[in-house]
mmCIF file of C-alpha atoms in Angstrom:
data_model
loop_
_atom_site.group_PDB
_atom_site.id
_atom_site.type_symbol
_atom_site.label_atom_id
_atom_site.label_comp_id
_atom_site.label_asym_id
_atom_site.label_seq_id
_atom_site.Cartn_x
_atom_site.Cartn_y
_atom_site.Cartn_z
ATOM 1 C CA MET A 149 -51.813 -46.978 -111.843
ATOM 2 C CA THR A 150 -53.765 -46.965 -108.598
ATOM 3 C CA VAL A 151 -56.415 -49.468 -107.606
ATOM 4 C CA GLN A 152 -59.085 -46.773 -108.043
ATOM 5 C CA GLN A 153 -57.871 -46.008 -111.580
ATOM 6 C CA ILE A 154 -57.903 -49.701 -112.476
ATOM 7 C CA HIS A 155 -61.430 -49.977 -111.078
ATOM 8 C CA SER A 156 -62.524 -46.964 -113.163
ATOM 9 C CA VAL A 157 -61.015 -48.386 -116.361
ATOM 10 C CA ASN A 158 -62.691 -51.750 -115.718
ATOM 11 C CA GLU A 159 -66.018 -49.991 -115.201
ATOM 12 C CA VAL A 160 -65.654 -48.088 -118.478
ATOM 13 C CA LEU A 161 -64.754 -51.320 -120.275
ATOM 14 C CA LEU A 162 -67.829 -53.069 -118.884
ATOM 15 C CA ILE A 163 -70.130 -50.234 -119.958
ATOM 16 C CA MET A 164 -68.505 -50.123 -123.382
ATOM 17 C CA LYS A 165 -68.854 -53.894 -123.817
ATOM 18 C CA ARG A 166 -72.562 -53.737 -122.929
ATOM 19 C CA PHE A 167 -73.114 -50.917 -125.409
ATOM 20 C CA ILE A 168 -71.247 -52.829 -128.127
ATOM 21 C CA ASP A 169 -73.231 -56.016 -127.406
ATOM 22 C CA LEU A 170 -76.476 -54.024 -127.502
ATOM 23 C CA SER A 171 -75.454 -52.403 -130.787
ATOM 24 C CA ALA A 172 -74.830 -55.823 -132.335
ATOM 25 C CA LYS A 173 -78.513 -56.549 -131.757
ATOM 26 C CA LEU A 174 -80.050 -53.122 -132.316
ATOM 27 C CA LEU A 175 -78.304 -51.963 -135.491
ATOM 28 C CA PRO A 176 -79.333 -54.952 -137.648
ATOM 29 C CA PHE A 177 -82.862 -54.639 -136.246
ATOM 30 C CA LEU A 178 -82.890 -50.891 -136.991
ATOM 31 C CA ASP A 179 -81.710 -51.621 -140.524
ATOM 32 C CA GLU A 180 -84.561 -54.074 -140.998
ATOM 33 C CA LEU A 181 -87.127 -51.642 -139.575
ATOM 34 C CA HIS A 182 -85.802 -48.697 -141.565
ATOM 35 C CA HIS A 183 -86.255 -50.532 -144.869
ATOM 36 C CA LYS A 184 -89.666 -51.969 -144.145
ATOM 37 C CA LEU A 185 -92.224 -50.682 -146.631
ATOM 38 C CA LYS A 186 -95.259 -50.854 -144.345
ATOM 39 C CA PRO A 187 -94.117 -50.966 -140.726
ATOM 40 C CA THR A 188 -96.678 -51.640 -138.033
ATOM 41 C CA PRO A 189 -97.266 -48.957 -135.394
ATOM 42 C CA LYS A 190 -95.190 -51.037 -132.956
ATOM 43 C CA GLU A 191 -92.330 -51.239 -135.451
ATOM 44 C CA VAL A 192 -92.425 -47.471 -135.937
ATOM 45 C CA ILE A 193 -92.200 -47.003 -132.153
ATOM 46 C CA ASP A 194 -89.363 -49.544 -131.940
ATOM 47 C CA ARG A 195 -87.477 -47.730 -134.691
ATOM 48 C CA GLU A 196 -87.882 -44.370 -132.958
ATOM 49 C CA ARG A 197 -86.722 -45.808 -129.624
ATOM 50 C CA ILE A 198 -83.596 -47.266 -131.194
ATOM 51 C CA ILE A 199 -82.853 -43.970 -132.924
ATOM 52 C CA ASP A 200 -83.293 -42.218 -129.563
ATOM 53 C CA VAL A 201 -80.712 -44.513 -127.969
ATOM 54 C CA TYR A 202 -78.042 -43.579 -130.499
ATOM 55 C CA GLU A 203 -78.904 -39.904 -130.753
ATOM 56 C CA ASN A 204 -78.798 -39.488 -126.973
ATOM 57 C CA TYR A 205 -75.798 -41.690 -126.245
ATOM 58 C CA SER A 206 -72.764 -39.462 -126.088
ATOM 59 C CA PHE A 207 -69.423 -41.179 -126.593
ATOM 60 C CA ASP A 208 -65.979 -40.419 -127.857
ATOM 61 C CA THR A 209 -65.004 -42.827 -130.608
ATOM 62 C CA ALA A 210 -61.350 -42.526 -129.587
ATOM 63 C CA THR A 211 -62.171 -44.319 -126.323
ATOM 64 C CA SER A 212 -62.443 -47.703 -128.027
ATOM 65 C CA VAL A 213 -59.204 -47.093 -129.895
ATOM 66 C CA SER A 214 -57.297 -46.360 -126.714
ATOM 67 C CA LEU A 215 -58.918 -49.016 -124.506
ATOM 68 C CA LEU A 216 -59.682 -51.817 -126.972
ATOM 69 C CA ASP A 217 -57.293 -51.051 -129.823
ATOM 70 C CA SER A 218 -60.369 -51.036 -132.041
ATOM 71 C CA ASN A 219 -62.419 -48.451 -133.920
ATOM 72 C CA ILE A 220 -65.645 -50.247 -132.962
ATOM 73 C CA LEU A 221 -67.362 -47.136 -131.588
ATOM 74 C CA GLU A 222 -66.668 -45.299 -134.830
ATOM 75 C CA LEU A 223 -68.073 -48.264 -136.761
ATOM 76 C CA ILE A 224 -71.217 -48.175 -134.605
ATOM 77 C CA GLN A 225 -71.622 -44.450 -135.141
ATOM 78 C CA ASP A 226 -71.039 -44.733 -138.909
ATOM 79 C CA SER A 227 -73.441 -47.662 -139.219
ATOM 80 C CA PHE A 228 -76.160 -45.784 -137.365
ATOM 81 C CA LYS A 229 -75.719 -42.670 -139.509
ATOM 82 C CA LYS A 230 -75.730 -44.630 -142.764
ATOM 83 C CA ILE A 231 -78.795 -46.671 -141.810
ATOM 84 C CA THR A 232 -80.837 -43.635 -140.791
ATOM 85 C CA SER A 233 -79.825 -41.554 -143.803
ATOM 86 C CA CYS A 234 -80.433 -44.302 -146.337
ATOM 87 C CA ASN A 235 -82.740 -43.054 -149.125
ATOM 88 C CA ASN A 236 -81.836 -45.062 -152.225
ATOM 89 C CA SER A 237 -80.171 -48.269 -153.376
ATOM 90 C CA ARG A 238 -76.697 -46.697 -153.435
ATOM 91 C CA ASP A 239 -77.124 -45.503 -149.839
ATOM 92 C CA TYR A 240 -78.447 -48.937 -148.916
ATOM 93 C CA THR A 241 -75.309 -50.607 -150.284
ATOM 94 C CA LYS A 242 -73.110 -48.239 -148.262
ATOM 95 C CA SER A 243 -75.139 -48.826 -145.109
ATOM 96 C CA GLN A 244 -74.827 -52.593 -145.561
ATOM 97 C CA ARG A 245 -71.049 -52.323 -145.961
ATOM 98 C CA ASN A 246 -70.785 -50.300 -142.770
ATOM 99 C CA LEU A 247 -72.989 -52.735 -140.898
ATOM 100 C CA VAL A 248 -70.906 -55.685 -142.100
ATOM 101 C CA ARG A 249 -67.675 -53.932 -141.032
ATOM 102 C CA PHE A 250 -69.147 -53.328 -137.589
ATOM 103 C CA MET A 251 -70.352 -56.922 -137.226
ATOM 104 C CA LEU A 252 -66.988 -58.335 -138.304
ATOM 105 C CA GLU A 253 -65.154 -56.160 -135.771
ATOM 106 C CA TYR A 254 -67.720 -57.102 -133.126
ATOM 107 C CA LYS A 255 -67.122 -60.804 -133.794
ATOM 108 C CA ARG A 256 -63.356 -60.282 -133.577
ATOM 109 C CA LEU A 257 -63.641 -58.418 -130.260
ATOM 110 C CA ASN A 258 -66.137 -60.928 -128.905
ATOM 111 C CA ALA A 259 -63.740 -63.770 -129.699
ATOM 112 C CA ASN A 260 -60.950 -61.882 -127.907
ATOM 113 C CA TRP A 261 -63.199 -61.311 -124.881
ATOM 114 C CA GLY A 262 -64.127 -64.993 -124.821
ATOM 115 C CA TYR A 263 -60.469 -65.942 -124.980
ATOM 116 C CA ALA A 264 -59.597 -63.499 -122.161
ATOM 117 C CA ASN A 265 -62.435 -64.834 -119.987
ATOM 118 C CA ALA A 266 -61.239 -68.388 -120.535
ATOM 119 C CA ASN A 267 -57.841 -67.543 -119.060
#
């Protein structure tokens, strides 16, 4: 592998990590906003902005499998889809399961990143 290829992989990893960190904050917030009975106008705008982020962010879920040995991008995508398509209590339960799976994988990866940074 050349120095340029290593630099490119590191850049992709950094972008992916930022997106994953952002998702760990945005998806639980989106879930909260999506289930609010009477959202304020600001909350409605916030919800739409978060939805825009995920609808316009194009990524291949296989990237995290090959680079991180994790299906975290698939978990993010599934969580987003379940949250935004949630219409009843059964859907809500499924969306919560997906969100929990994502957060558990995020915590595992974050611990690994912390360990790698410590070395």
